[in-house]
Amino acid sequence: MKVINFGSLNIDYTYKVDHILIGGETLSAFDRNVYCGGKGLNQSLALARAGIAVWHAGSIGRQDGQVLSDVLSASGVNLEYLKIIDNIPSGHTIIQVDQSGQNCILVYGGANKMITREQIYQTLSNFSKNDYLVLQNEINEIPYIMELAYKKGIKIILNPSPIDEKIRSLPLEYVDFFLVNEIEAAPLAEGNTDLELLDNLQIKYPNSHIVMTVGSRGAYYANQDTREYHDIFDVDVVDTTAAGDTFTGFFMAAFLEEKTPLECLRFASAASALAVSRAGASASIPLRKQVINFLAKLSS
Ligand code: RIB
């Protein structure tokens, strides 16, 4: 079993601000940092730091992308299928983080939107039945990637983030694992409460595993036979960037190690708690041993 993540890589320009800007406002930031990020890169790092061997496929710019490949290599992510493109900038973002750690993100796709069908075909020719494909929504050609993966029997893990109107036109019936928050779940199924949303997602995608995080209210898992819930671990929030990516990577890592759904939720919730207590995207993603120590301290 192999895991391939076809996803974005961004340079995150992160500004610490008093409050998130409103239209027409000019505001001085009181700190700026540059981090490696991108939902794809963050999820590959989370999987790798949780102990899973992962291949990252995608595209970066030759002029500015080295820092992105370096951070993945340093955590042991396989970059055989990462393409370097001339004369195109890597994906990048402007992130505002306010005093309470909440953020807002402006994304410029750059090289992330230059994925070609030939690149996808060649990459997926190295994967087959019973392998796993991780996808988010920051690269182009997602419908083609899903079609090809499905034909090959590769299991699809979809985190439809950032959510947009195109998500509903994807072949969602091919998805084996949905990892969503309540905002991403809303366009996929109806429901006025967390449980209604979860019920309706499960009814709509009866053969899928559904994992739904609901911010400070915790996280749910549902499939046809089982339903589980785990609360958040209460920590001081510094920066919520990449908390969802960390959750996705650690949940899937535990699942692939055949832990129970409740154990997966617990492991992923602990990893996200550590992530939100630190600044930055990839920089905030913990190591497996740090998550294990965090959980051990709670029970001692
Ligand atoms: O999920 C967090 C990520 O979203 C950031 O790292 C940023 O690059 C955006 O893609």
mmCIF file of N, CA, C and O and ligand atoms in Angstrom, residues 8-12 35-43 91-93 95 103 105-107 112 138 159 161-162 240-245 280-282, ligand 1:
data_model
loop_
_atom_site.group_PDB
_atom_site.id
_atom_site.type_symbol
_atom_site.label_atom_id
_atom_site.label_comp_id
_atom_site.label_asym_id
_atom_site.label_seq_id
_atom_site.Cartn_x
_atom_site.Cartn_y
_atom_site.Cartn_z
ATOM 1 N N SER A 8 -1.303 21.049 -3.555
ATOM 2 C CA SER A 8 -0.671 22.364 -3.664
ATOM 3 C C SER A 8 0.533 22.522 -2.751
ATOM 4 O O SER A 8 0.645 21.871 -1.707
ATOM 5 N N LEU A 9 1.408 23.443 -3.164
ATOM 6 C CA LEU A 9 2.544 23.867 -2.331
ATOM 7 C C LEU A 9 2.576 25.394 -2.413
ATOM 8 O O LEU A 9 2.621 25.943 -3.522
ATOM 9 N N ASN A 10 2.513 26.051 -1.272
ATOM 10 C CA ASN A 10 2.477 27.519 -1.258
ATOM 11 C C ASN A 10 3.548 28.091 -0.356
ATOM 12 O O ASN A 10 3.901 27.497 0.666
ATOM 13 N N ILE A 11 3.992 29.299 -0.736
ATOM 14 C CA ILE A 11 4.793 30.093 0.196
ATOM 15 C C ILE A 11 3.796 31.012 0.907
ATOM 16 O O ILE A 11 3.068 31.760 0.253
ATOM 17 N N ASP A 12 3.715 30.881 2.221
ATOM 18 C CA ASP A 12 2.735 31.650 3.003
ATOM 19 C C ASP A 12 3.392 32.899 3.588
ATOM 20 O O ASP A 12 4.323 32.795 4.405
ATOM 21 N N TYR A 35 6.370 31.280 5.716
ATOM 22 C CA TYR A 35 6.349 29.850 6.041
ATOM 23 C C TYR A 35 6.101 29.039 4.778
ATOM 24 O O TYR A 35 5.557 29.548 3.794
ATOM 25 N N CYS A 36 6.451 27.773 4.827
ATOM 26 C CA CYS A 36 6.033 26.855 3.758
ATOM 27 C C CYS A 36 4.626 26.387 4.101
ATOM 28 O O CYS A 36 4.332 26.106 5.265
ATOM 29 N N GLY A 37 3.771 26.293 3.088
ATOM 30 C CA GLY A 37 2.405 25.859 3.330
ATOM 31 C C GLY A 37 1.774 25.327 2.067
ATOM 32 O O GLY A 37 2.452 24.796 1.179
ATOM 33 N N GLY A 38 0.478 25.533 1.968
ATOM 34 C CA GLY A 38 -0.295 24.891 0.900
ATOM 35 C C GLY A 38 -0.966 23.694 1.536
ATOM 36 O O GLY A 38 -0.332 22.944 2.297
ATOM 37 N N LYS A 39 -2.251 23.517 1.234
ATOM 38 C CA LYS A 39 -2.972 22.418 1.883
ATOM 39 C C LYS A 39 -2.340 21.073 1.524
ATOM 40 O O LYS A 39 -2.272 20.159 2.350
ATOM 41 N N GLY A 40 -1.862 20.967 0.294
ATOM 42 C CA GLY A 40 -1.221 19.717 -0.132
ATOM 43 C C GLY A 40 0.051 19.461 0.641
ATOM 44 O O GLY A 40 0.226 18.402 1.266
ATOM 45 N N LEU A 41 0.954 20.440 0.612
ATOM 46 C CA LEU A 41 2.232 20.277 1.317
ATOM 47 C C LEU A 41 2.006 19.993 2.803
ATOM 48 O O LEU A 41 2.620 19.080 3.371
ATOM 49 N N ASN A 42 1.089 20.746 3.418
ATOM 50 C CA ASN A 42 0.839 20.538 4.855
ATOM 51 C C ASN A 42 0.354 19.114 5.136
ATOM 52 O O ASN A 42 0.764 18.475 6.116
ATOM 53 N N GLN A 43 -0.509 18.591 4.270
ATOM 54 C CA GLN A 43 -1.052 17.246 4.516
ATOM 55 C C GLN A 43 0.003 16.170 4.270
ATOM 56 O O GLN A 43 0.042 15.155 4.969
ATOM 57 N N GLY A 91 2.956 28.673 -6.021
ATOM 58 C CA GLY A 91 1.759 29.169 -5.354
ATOM 59 C C GLY A 91 2.158 29.978 -4.126
ATOM 60 O O GLY A 91 3.176 29.680 -3.488
ATOM 61 N N HIS A 92 1.411 31.019 -3.834
ATOM 62 C CA HIS A 92 1.709 31.741 -2.594
ATOM 63 C C HIS A 92 0.435 32.352 -2.009
ATOM 64 O O HIS A 92 -0.591 32.427 -2.685
ATOM 65 N N THR A 93 0.526 32.746 -0.766
ATOM 66 C CA THR A 93 -0.647 33.259 -0.055
ATOM 67 C C THR A 93 -0.287 34.506 0.755
ATOM 68 O O THR A 93 0.887 34.705 1.088
ATOM 69 N N ILE A 95 -1.608 35.702 4.334
ATOM 70 C CA ILE A 95 -2.430 35.224 5.463
ATOM 71 C C ILE A 95 -2.420 36.278 6.569
ATOM 72 O O ILE A 95 -1.357 36.746 6.969
ATOM 73 N N ASN A 103 -7.642 33.099 11.184
ATOM 74 C CA ASN A 103 -6.940 33.620 10.011
ATOM 75 C C ASN A 103 -7.887 33.897 8.854
ATOM 76 O O ASN A 103 -9.053 33.493 8.863
ATOM 77 N N ILE A 105 -7.205 33.859 4.395
ATOM 78 C CA ILE A 105 -6.132 33.489 3.463
ATOM 79 C C ILE A 105 -6.503 33.893 2.044
ATOM 80 O O ILE A 105 -7.579 33.535 1.551
ATOM 81 N N LEU A 106 -5.592 34.604 1.377
ATOM 82 C CA LEU A 106 -5.737 34.914 -0.047
ATOM 83 C C LEU A 106 -4.724 34.041 -0.792
ATOM 84 O O LEU A 106 -3.527 34.096 -0.490
ATOM 85 N N VAL A 107 -5.200 33.222 -1.729
ATOM 86 C CA VAL A 107 -4.299 32.265 -2.400
ATOM 87 C C VAL A 107 -4.078 32.667 -3.857
ATOM 88 O O VAL A 107 -5.044 32.950 -4.573
ATOM 89 N N ASN A 112 0.729 25.725 -8.965
ATOM 90 C CA ASN A 112 -0.283 24.724 -8.567
ATOM 91 C C ASN A 112 -1.377 24.557 -9.614
ATOM 92 O O ASN A 112 -2.070 23.537 -9.629
ATOM 93 N N GLU A 138 -6.820 22.824 -4.334
ATOM 94 C CA GLU A 138 -5.986 23.995 -4.680
ATOM 95 C C GLU A 138 -5.186 23.780 -5.957
ATOM 96 O O GLU A 138 -4.296 24.579 -6.261
ATOM 97 N N ASN A 159 -10.219 16.096 0.741
ATOM 98 C CA ASN A 159 -10.456 17.221 1.649
ATOM 99 C C ASN A 159 -10.821 18.404 0.735
ATOM 100 O O ASN A 159 -9.937 19.035 0.173
ATOM 101 N N SER A 161 -11.067 21.446 0.196
ATOM 102 C CA SER A 161 -10.723 22.737 0.790
ATOM 103 C C SER A 161 -9.692 23.454 -0.091
ATOM 104 O O SER A 161 -8.726 22.818 -0.503
ATOM 105 N N PRO A 162 -9.845 24.737 -0.412
ATOM 106 C CA PRO A 162 -10.984 25.570 -0.047
ATOM 107 C C PRO A 162 -12.223 25.187 -0.857
ATOM 108 O O PRO A 162 -12.119 24.880 -2.043
ATOM 109 N N THR A 240 -4.445 29.237 13.882
ATOM 110 C CA THR A 240 -5.184 28.035 13.445
ATOM 111 C C THR A 240 -4.771 27.548 12.046
ATOM 112 O O THR A 240 -5.267 26.519 11.583
ATOM 113 N N THR A 241 -3.836 28.262 11.379
ATOM 114 C CA THR A 241 -3.433 27.854 10.027
ATOM 115 C C THR A 241 -2.898 26.418 10.054
ATOM 116 O O THR A 241 -2.074 26.084 10.900
ATOM 117 N N ALA A 242 -3.400 25.608 9.120
ATOM 118 C CA ALA A 242 -2.961 24.208 8.952
ATOM 119 C C ALA A 242 -3.497 23.249 10.013
ATOM 120 O O ALA A 242 -3.131 22.066 10.022
ATOM 121 N N ALA A 243 -4.399 23.731 10.880
ATOM 122 C CA ALA A 243 -4.968 22.807 11.877
ATOM 123 C C ALA A 243 -5.761 21.703 11.179
ATOM 124 O O ALA A 243 -5.659 20.522 11.530
ATOM 125 N N GLY A 244 -6.546 22.082 10.158
ATOM 126 C CA GLY A 244 -7.331 21.087 9.417
ATOM 127 C C GLY A 244 -6.436 20.130 8.643
ATOM 128 O O GLY A 244 -6.714 18.928 8.563
ATOM 129 N N ASP A 245 -5.356 20.651 8.071
ATOM 130 C CA ASP A 245 -4.421 19.792 7.321
ATOM 131 C C ASP A 245 -3.754 18.790 8.268
ATOM 132 O O ASP A 245 -3.554 17.618 7.921
ATOM 133 N N GLY A 280 2.312 29.494 12.257
ATOM 134 C CA GLY A 280 2.699 29.053 10.917
ATOM 135 C C GLY A 280 1.927 27.844 10.447
ATOM 136 O O GLY A 280 1.134 27.248 11.185
ATOM 137 N N ALA A 281 2.161 27.492 9.166
ATOM 138 C CA ALA A 281 1.486 26.341 8.563
ATOM 139 C C ALA A 281 2.332 25.095 8.819
ATOM 140 O O ALA A 281 2.213 24.469 9.885
ATOM 141 N N SER A 282 3.216 24.756 7.869
ATOM 142 C CA SER A 282 3.997 23.523 8.027
ATOM 143 C C SER A 282 4.812 23.539 9.319
ATOM 144 O O SER A 282 5.032 22.503 9.940
HETATM 145 O O1 RIB B 1 -4.685 25.081 5.201
HETATM 146 C C1 RIB B 1 -3.697 26.065 5.382
HETATM 147 C C2 RIB B 1 -3.081 26.415 4.059
HETATM 148 O O2 RIB B 1 -4.066 26.987 3.228
HETATM 149 C C3 RIB B 1 -1.980 27.433 4.121
HETATM 150 O O3 RIB B 1 -0.723 26.854 4.342
HETATM 151 C C4 RIB B 1 -2.116 28.174 2.808
HETATM 152 O O4 RIB B 1 -1.048 27.971 1.944
HETATM 153 C C5 RIB B 1 -3.439 27.717 2.198
HETATM 154 O O5 RIB B 1 -3.268 26.856 1.174
#
